[in-house]
Amino acid sequence: MDEDATKDRTHLGAIAPGERCTVARVGCDGCLGQRLGDLGLVPGEEVMVVRNAPLRDPIEIKVSGFLVSLRRCEASLVEVVAR
Amino acid sequence: MSRRILAALAGQPNCGKSTVFNMLTGARQHVANFPGVTVEKKSGHFKLGGRTCELVDLPGAYSISSYSPEERVTRDFLLFDHPRVVVNVIDASNLRRHLCLTVELLELESNVVVHCNMMDVATRRGQVLDADILSQRLGVPVSTGIGRTGQGREQLAAVMTTAMDQPAKEEAFRVDYGPLEPHIKAVEDVLAEGGDLGAPRRWLAVRLLENDEGARQFVAEVFFDPVRLSRLVAEHQEAFRESAGETVAAFAALARRRLARSLAQAATVKSAGPEKTRTDAIDDLVCHKYLGPLVLIGVLFILYQVSIVWGYKLTNYTWPLLAGLKTFVAGFLPPAGMLEDPMLRSLGLWFMDSVNSLLNYIPIFFLLFFCVAFLEDTGYMPRMAFILDRLFRSYGLHGQSTLPMVLAGVYLGGCCVPGVMACKAIPDDKSRLATILIIPLMNCLAKVPLYILLVGAFFPGDASAAMFFISTVTLFMALPIARLLSSTLLSSLDSAPFIMEMPPYHLPTLRNLFTRAIEKVALFVQKIITVVAAVAIIIFVLLQFPGISREHKAAYQARLDASRSQLDAAVAGSRFQAVLAGDGLLGFLRYEEAYKAARAGVEDAAAAKAIDTRFREENPDYFAILKPRADAVAKAALAGVKAFAQSRDSISIEMRRERLETSFLGILGRALEPVTQFAGFNWRVNAGLLSAFAAKESAVATMGAIYKLEAGGTDNQSLEASMRQGEADFTPLHALALMLFMALYPPCMATSMMIKVQTGQAKWMVLAILYPMVLGIIVASAVFTGGRLLGLDGNTAMWSFYGLAVAATIVAGLIPHRTPVTLPVTAVAGEEAAQNA
Ligand SMILES: Nc1nc2c(ncn2[C@@H]2O[C@H](COP(=O)(O)OP(=O)(O)OP(=O)(O)O)[C@@H](O)[C@H]2O)c(=O)[nH]1
């Protein structure tokens, strides 16, 4: 892993609305991991953060053309590479 | 072949499965629950190629793992019920995600046909897909259609018919798991020693390696040496993890998703452009930072207005029908008696009253369920959850808790039964139960009469402020309680992650909405009415028994006989003596009642005349007394009868009062006085509150009956007035305590039953009944006794309490939650970075 890639690595919760990123890893197993995968958060997939909820949490994202909402604490488990 | 063919519909949530189900089966459907779980099982039948096909609509599931009841139900049905054909409905505009489930279904070696629904959406988005390529790659037939318009029904039916008679394929569909293959082979080989296990071996092997709970339980039952097997599986899991650096579960799921992705790519001729969809545009408004909440309030207001306000108006039209039903039933019961009705009659009437008081809600329910189905089908629900989740989460609730609370009456007037039913949509066990448990604290319609009575009687000056107080304070009590429950009693329950699809907006079809609303009303009638009827009988017994002692009864009878002899003396010697002798008097009284009933509301002179003629023909003697005109003898007879009737009424009121006082309910009410005195409730209030358990409206009715009796039985006095008179020493502080107790009153029978149905466990029902009672008495006592000791008047006590409740809500919202320990990824990434450095 080179320096740049490491620097760009962050988690989904840290991406600002309107920005895009690519899923690098889903850092959890079990039910949560399954659900995230079910809704399209699979490594290599491009994600766009659409907006925050009026109270800033949860967030709404767009994965492969479809909208998904998740809480920030769950979003923080998804490792992404920012664009 | 006349045997029924079993087919199943499987698909991910929001693929339009229910619509396809309706398209295939029409209106013939049957809703029940899957055994042991609260997941709905819908089945229907239709003709397929000359045979009858029974179609089961499986619940929407994203995959076939064991994480949610929907997934387990789907898996078990496919494994154990062996449907001949499984129709996998997929959303043509989102192939990539929906094909994940297809892959899993094929791994289960079910006889799958794929139906691409929502073709119109795909076309609108500019997507073009090639069904033939998809069919080739999957190795199963593929049909396409538009569920909303019913287009594609024939094609799907044809495909199903062919698939039904197809022999099982020799070469089953395989996902290439690459480096995992040797491990799968090893597990498969051991499984092969067990012979036919009733499930595909390869599927079992993969699932076991993935640590799937369901597969483990399955082999534990059917495999002869599960211990050796699980040791072997564990070894291979470990070996794989060491070589591949990730768990089998993550790896296998990814392999399937990659396959689905490549299948989708192959079948897509043209993919959607990047332009904004309609859904995006609507969401810009509906989920907007400031406008979103406004839209939400608007939607909730309309929902409330349509279902509760209009529904209530609608009951004005349906009530006469129910009243007619009661009269009709009464016609079959033994006729009324002179002093007391025969037991069968009073029981029958009581029973009808109780059932009617619930049936009366049907119009409201229908509109409510209709509106809710509309919100669900359009896709607005998840948006609602999105906007409010943060707020509700502070109290251990969920974004989806909004709707149930609104239905149950966040402000004034709702009904807890649909409220509890709507809790089903909450995907998280913990917040679902927390929501279900606070639903009874909302202000259902039935609580309102008591509020109105008390406010009218004791806060006449500031009635609207008092009404505002009671309608809003309930929310400020419910939220801290939810917080408390979820961190104590409910803390051990699973809380599911909040990850939710925000489905594209769809315009629902009227037919879907009607079917759904009718289904739910039918469910209500089935589940609730029988129980309520049973409880009505219990309350009846509590109210009627042990009854009046024989001596007292004799004394009442003697008084009645005395007035009877006065009447006899008045008519002695006249031609009416014989008419009114013996049972003739009772006959006349009934005749008079029937006449009054017939004439009630008749204004047309000709119609009135016709009724008169009918009654005259029926019994000329009675009619002569009833309408004495200038006949002095008849006038005297009528006066005598009137005097008798009056004394009969007062005797029977006294009897009723005595029966109530000495009834089990009255005894219970007195027995509770030592406890309830701190809340300012005397036995009359207690009896009223106890009878409210069957239906809360009864509280006012029972108390009304008691006060009317005490006030001397004058009918034309308002209930407020007779209550003030009956409870001369009642202060606004008493009323406040009573209102708060009512606000915290345990759920009614119907709601309690629904809680049991929705939670699947009686213990939650018991909890939902007990905790409000305890809490109610504590709050009411604190307010009453506390207010007394501090010398507060009703108003001061009211607003002090309000302040306290609001403060408790704010504090409860600020206390941080103990969140389950999950390591955020950043920490892991940091470690990696550190290692790399
Ligand atoms: N445009 C379009 N809308 C459709 C089609 N099929 C269904 N819908 C709509 O999609 C929405 C969801 O349909 P349902 O049949 O309730 O979906 P479901 O898969 O049963 O959903 P769950 O009950 O959540 O599993 C409804 O508003 C339907 O009217 C279709 O072919 N085209």
mmCIF file of N, CA, C and O and ligand atoms in Angstrom, chain B residues 11-21 42 57-61 89 117-121 124 145-149 374 376-379 504-509 512 516, ligand 1:
data_model
loop_
_atom_site.group_PDB
_atom_site.id
_atom_site.type_symbol
_atom_site.label_atom_id
_atom_site.label_comp_id
_atom_site.label_asym_id
_atom_site.label_seq_id
_atom_site.Cartn_x
_atom_site.Cartn_y
_atom_site.Cartn_z
ATOM 1 N N GLY B 11 -38.528 -12.827 -3.554
ATOM 2 C CA GLY B 11 -37.917 -11.625 -4.109
ATOM 3 C C GLY B 11 -37.448 -10.715 -3.001
ATOM 4 O O GLY B 11 -37.827 -10.892 -1.846
ATOM 5 N N GLN B 12 -36.615 -9.761 -3.367
ATOM 6 C CA GLN B 12 -36.144 -8.806 -2.371
ATOM 7 C C GLN B 12 -37.257 -7.809 -2.072
ATOM 8 O O GLN B 12 -38.188 -7.662 -2.860
ATOM 9 N N PRO B 13 -37.159 -7.111 -0.924
ATOM 10 C CA PRO B 13 -38.191 -6.125 -0.621
ATOM 11 C C PRO B 13 -38.321 -5.110 -1.752
ATOM 12 O O PRO B 13 -37.324 -4.791 -2.417
ATOM 13 N N ASN B 14 -39.526 -4.649 -1.962
ATOM 14 C CA ASN B 14 -39.821 -3.609 -2.954
ATOM 15 C C ASN B 14 -39.614 -4.011 -4.405
ATOM 16 O O ASN B 14 -39.450 -3.158 -5.260
ATOM 17 N N CYS B 15 -39.587 -5.300 -4.696
ATOM 18 C CA CYS B 15 -39.440 -5.685 -6.093
ATOM 19 C C CYS B 15 -40.808 -5.711 -6.771
ATOM 20 O O CYS B 15 -40.904 -5.928 -7.967
ATOM 21 N N GLY B 16 -41.873 -5.510 -5.997
ATOM 22 C CA GLY B 16 -43.222 -5.543 -6.566
ATOM 23 C C GLY B 16 -43.841 -6.925 -6.472
ATOM 24 O O GLY B 16 -44.743 -7.271 -7.224
ATOM 25 N N LYS B 17 -43.367 -7.704 -5.501
ATOM 26 C CA LYS B 17 -43.844 -9.076 -5.341
ATOM 27 C C LYS B 17 -45.343 -9.153 -5.061
ATOM 28 O O LYS B 17 -46.049 -9.939 -5.692
ATOM 29 N N SER B 18 -45.788 -8.322 -4.135
ATOM 30 C CA SER B 18 -47.221 -8.359 -3.807
ATOM 31 C C SER B 18 -48.047 -8.018 -5.021
ATOM 32 O O SER B 18 -49.122 -8.580 -5.231
ATOM 33 N N THR B 19 -47.559 -7.081 -5.812
ATOM 34 C CA THR B 19 -48.294 -6.698 -7.016
ATOM 35 C C THR B 19 -48.367 -7.874 -7.989
ATOM 36 O O THR B 19 -49.428 -8.146 -8.556
ATOM 37 N N VAL B 20 -47.239 -8.562 -8.164
ATOM 38 C CA VAL B 20 -47.242 -9.729 -9.055
ATOM 39 C C VAL B 20 -48.150 -10.819 -8.483
ATOM 40 O O VAL B 20 -48.883 -11.490 -9.214
ATOM 41 N N PHE B 21 -48.127 -10.958 -7.179
ATOM 42 C CA PHE B 21 -48.992 -11.938 -6.526
ATOM 43 C C PHE B 21 -50.462 -11.639 -6.844
ATOM 44 O O PHE B 21 -51.211 -12.529 -7.259
ATOM 45 N N LYS B 42 -48.907 -15.103 2.936
ATOM 46 C CA LYS B 42 -50.063 -14.852 2.090
ATOM 47 C C LYS B 42 -50.103 -15.941 1.037
ATOM 48 O O LYS B 42 -49.098 -16.248 0.415
ATOM 49 N N ASP B 57 -46.836 -16.264 -1.203
ATOM 50 C CA ASP B 57 -46.023 -15.065 -1.330
ATOM 51 C C ASP B 57 -45.037 -15.048 -0.160
ATOM 52 O O ASP B 57 -45.416 -14.791 0.973
ATOM 53 N N LEU B 58 -43.786 -15.340 -0.431
ATOM 54 C CA LEU B 58 -42.792 -15.355 0.648
ATOM 55 C C LEU B 58 -42.434 -13.916 1.020
ATOM 56 O O LEU B 58 -42.541 -13.023 0.196
ATOM 57 N N PRO B 59 -42.012 -13.699 2.268
ATOM 58 C CA PRO B 59 -41.691 -12.322 2.656
ATOM 59 C C PRO B 59 -40.465 -11.820 1.901
ATOM 60 O O PRO B 59 -39.597 -12.611 1.512
ATOM 61 N N GLY B 60 -40.405 -10.524 1.693
ATOM 62 C CA GLY B 60 -39.258 -9.947 0.989
ATOM 63 C C GLY B 60 -37.973 -10.177 1.775
ATOM 64 O O GLY B 60 -37.914 -9.892 2.962
ATOM 65 N N ALA B 61 -36.962 -10.746 1.130
ATOM 66 C CA ALA B 61 -35.695 -11.012 1.817
ATOM 67 C C ALA B 61 -34.554 -10.658 0.883
ATOM 68 O O ALA B 61 -34.603 -10.931 -0.305
ATOM 69 N N VAL B 89 -39.083 -12.851 -8.345
ATOM 70 C CA VAL B 89 -39.413 -11.553 -8.927
ATOM 71 C C VAL B 89 -38.229 -10.620 -8.719
ATOM 72 O O VAL B 89 -37.715 -10.503 -7.599
ATOM 73 N N ASN B 117 -39.704 -7.665 -13.165
ATOM 74 C CA ASN B 117 -40.823 -6.748 -12.982
ATOM 75 C C ASN B 117 -40.313 -5.319 -13.196
ATOM 76 O O ASN B 117 -39.116 -5.110 -13.361
ATOM 77 N N MET B 118 -41.193 -4.381 -13.174
ATOM 78 C CA MET B 118 -40.829 -2.961 -13.267
ATOM 79 C C MET B 118 -40.100 -2.646 -14.576
ATOM 80 O O MET B 118 -39.190 -1.823 -14.596
ATOM 81 N N MET B 119 -40.518 -3.278 -15.632
ATOM 82 C CA MET B 119 -39.885 -3.000 -16.912
ATOM 83 C C MET B 119 -40.099 -1.540 -17.319
ATOM 84 O O MET B 119 -39.261 -0.928 -17.979
ATOM 85 N N ASP B 120 -41.260 -0.990 -16.930
ATOM 86 C CA ASP B 120 -41.534 0.409 -17.286
ATOM 87 C C ASP B 120 -40.529 1.356 -16.640
ATOM 88 O O ASP B 120 -40.085 2.322 -17.259
ATOM 89 N N VAL B 121 -40.171 1.055 -15.390
ATOM 90 C CA VAL B 121 -39.208 1.917 -14.706
ATOM 91 C C VAL B 121 -37.869 1.851 -15.424
ATOM 92 O O VAL B 121 -37.223 2.877 -15.676
ATOM 93 N N ARG B 124 -38.028 3.800 -18.565
ATOM 94 C CA ARG B 124 -38.030 5.237 -18.303
ATOM 95 C C ARG B 124 -36.620 5.736 -17.988
ATOM 96 O O ARG B 124 -36.247 6.846 -18.315
ATOM 97 N N GLY B 145 -42.289 -8.148 -17.382
ATOM 98 C CA GLY B 145 -43.625 -7.583 -17.282
ATOM 99 C C GLY B 145 -43.667 -6.324 -16.444
ATOM 100 O O GLY B 145 -42.659 -5.876 -15.900
ATOM 101 N N ILE B 146 -44.867 -5.782 -16.361
ATOM 102 C CA ILE B 146 -45.105 -4.593 -15.549
ATOM 103 C C ILE B 146 -46.230 -4.937 -14.581
ATOM 104 O O ILE B 146 -47.382 -5.053 -14.989
ATOM 105 N N GLY B 147 -45.893 -5.122 -13.330
ATOM 106 C CA GLY B 147 -46.881 -5.553 -12.346
ATOM 107 C C GLY B 147 -48.036 -4.584 -12.200
ATOM 108 O O GLY B 147 -49.187 -4.985 -12.051
ATOM 109 N N ARG B 148 -47.713 -3.316 -12.260
ATOM 110 C CA ARG B 148 -48.742 -2.303 -12.051
ATOM 111 C C ARG B 148 -49.881 -2.401 -13.036
ATOM 112 O O ARG B 148 -51.031 -2.170 -12.692
ATOM 113 N N THR B 149 -49.545 -2.709 -14.308
ATOM 114 C CA THR B 149 -50.591 -2.742 -15.316
ATOM 115 C C THR B 149 -51.051 -4.160 -15.614
ATOM 116 O O THR B 149 -51.985 -4.370 -16.373
ATOM 117 N N PHE B 374 -51.021 3.373 1.406
ATOM 118 C CA PHE B 374 -50.602 4.351 0.411
ATOM 119 C C PHE B 374 -49.187 4.839 0.719
ATOM 120 O O PHE B 374 -48.315 4.848 -0.134
ATOM 121 N N GLU B 376 -46.948 3.378 2.476
ATOM 122 C CA GLU B 376 -45.988 2.280 2.328
ATOM 123 C C GLU B 376 -45.661 2.035 0.866
ATOM 124 O O GLU B 376 -44.503 1.904 0.494
ATOM 125 N N ASP B 377 -46.696 1.977 0.042
ATOM 126 C CA ASP B 377 -46.476 1.635 -1.360
ATOM 127 C C ASP B 377 -45.767 2.728 -2.125
ATOM 128 O O ASP B 377 -45.014 2.450 -3.053
ATOM 129 N N THR B 378 -46.021 3.995 -1.758
ATOM 130 C CA THR B 378 -45.322 5.037 -2.490
ATOM 131 C C THR B 378 -43.841 5.018 -2.167
ATOM 132 O O THR B 378 -43.026 5.414 -2.984
ATOM 133 N N GLY B 379 -43.500 4.575 -0.966
ATOM 134 C CA GLY B 379 -42.095 4.570 -0.573
ATOM 135 C C GLY B 379 -41.767 5.723 0.358
ATOM 136 O O GLY B 379 -40.609 6.014 0.604
ATOM 137 N N PRO B 504 -37.315 3.565 -4.835
ATOM 138 C CA PRO B 504 -37.819 4.588 -5.751
ATOM 139 C C PRO B 504 -39.302 4.822 -5.481
ATOM 140 O O PRO B 504 -40.012 3.899 -5.081
ATOM 141 N N TYR B 505 -39.744 6.055 -5.697
ATOM 142 C CA TYR B 505 -41.166 6.334 -5.489
ATOM 143 C C TYR B 505 -41.993 5.650 -6.559
ATOM 144 O O TYR B 505 -41.595 5.603 -7.718
ATOM 145 N N HIS B 506 -43.110 5.083 -6.154
ATOM 146 C CA HIS B 506 -44.043 4.481 -7.111
ATOM 147 C C HIS B 506 -45.427 4.991 -6.815
ATOM 148 O O HIS B 506 -45.764 5.226 -5.664
ATOM 149 N N LEU B 507 -46.212 5.107 -7.858
ATOM 150 C CA LEU B 507 -47.617 5.418 -7.630
ATOM 151 C C LEU B 507 -48.335 4.102 -7.371
ATOM 152 O O LEU B 507 -48.318 3.215 -8.208
ATOM 153 N N PRO B 508 -48.943 3.935 -6.201
ATOM 154 C CA PRO B 508 -49.583 2.644 -5.918
ATOM 155 C C PRO B 508 -50.851 2.455 -6.745
ATOM 156 O O PRO B 508 -51.422 3.425 -7.221
ATOM 157 N N THR B 509 -51.263 1.207 -6.884
ATOM 158 C CA THR B 509 -52.518 0.965 -7.580
ATOM 159 C C THR B 509 -53.641 0.920 -6.557
ATOM 160 O O THR B 509 -53.463 0.446 -5.436
ATOM 161 N N ASN B 512 -54.296 -2.544 -5.089
ATOM 162 C CA ASN B 512 -53.392 -2.957 -4.019
ATOM 163 C C ASN B 512 -53.816 -2.342 -2.696
ATOM 164 O O ASN B 512 -53.838 -3.005 -1.663
ATOM 165 N N ARG B 516 -55.062 -4.396 0.605
ATOM 166 C CA ARG B 516 -54.310 -4.327 1.850
ATOM 167 C C ARG B 516 -55.190 -3.850 2.998
ATOM 168 O O ARG B 516 -55.167 -4.401 4.096
HETATM 169 N N1 LIG C 1 -43.827 1.378 -12.067
HETATM 170 C C1 LIG C 1 -44.067 0.166 -11.586
HETATM 171 N N2 LIG C 1 -44.416 0.067 -10.297
HETATM 172 C C2 LIG C 1 -44.666 -1.174 -9.800
HETATM 173 C C3 LIG C 1 -44.573 -2.342 -10.588
HETATM 174 N N3 LIG C 1 -44.864 -3.398 -9.809
HETATM 175 C C4 LIG C 1 -45.145 -2.918 -8.588
HETATM 176 N N4 LIG C 1 -45.031 -1.565 -8.570
HETATM 177 C C5 LIG C 1 -45.220 -0.664 -7.417
HETATM 178 O O1 LIG C 1 -44.161 -0.885 -6.504
HETATM 179 C C6 LIG C 1 -44.597 -0.648 -5.186
HETATM 180 C C7 LIG C 1 -44.201 -1.821 -4.287
HETATM 181 O O2 LIG C 1 -44.890 -2.971 -4.710
HETATM 182 P P1 LIG C 1 -45.229 -4.192 -3.758
HETATM 183 O O3 LIG C 1 -45.912 -5.189 -4.590
HETATM 184 O O4 LIG C 1 -45.894 -3.725 -2.528
HETATM 185 O O5 LIG C 1 -43.763 -4.646 -3.439
HETATM 186 P P2 LIG C 1 -43.285 -5.877 -2.558
HETATM 187 O O6 LIG C 1 -42.099 -6.453 -3.221
HETATM 188 O O7 LIG C 1 -44.384 -6.776 -2.245
HETATM 189 O O8 LIG C 1 -42.789 -5.105 -1.302
HETATM 190 P P3 LIG C 1 -42.643 -5.715 0.161
HETATM 191 O O9 LIG C 1 -44.044 -5.975 0.610
HETATM 192 O O10 LIG C 1 -41.977 -4.589 0.899
HETATM 193 O O11 LIG C 1 -41.806 -6.923 0.020
HETATM 194 C C8 LIG C 1 -46.083 -0.447 -5.261
HETATM 195 O O12 LIG C 1 -46.353 0.926 -5.155
HETATM 196 C C9 LIG C 1 -46.464 -0.955 -6.633
HETATM 197 O O13 LIG C 1 -47.571 -0.276 -7.151
HETATM 198 C C10 LIG C 1 -44.193 -2.192 -11.962
HETATM 199 O O14 LIG C 1 -44.063 -3.147 -12.714
HETATM 200 N N5 LIG C 1 -43.961 -0.937 -12.400
#
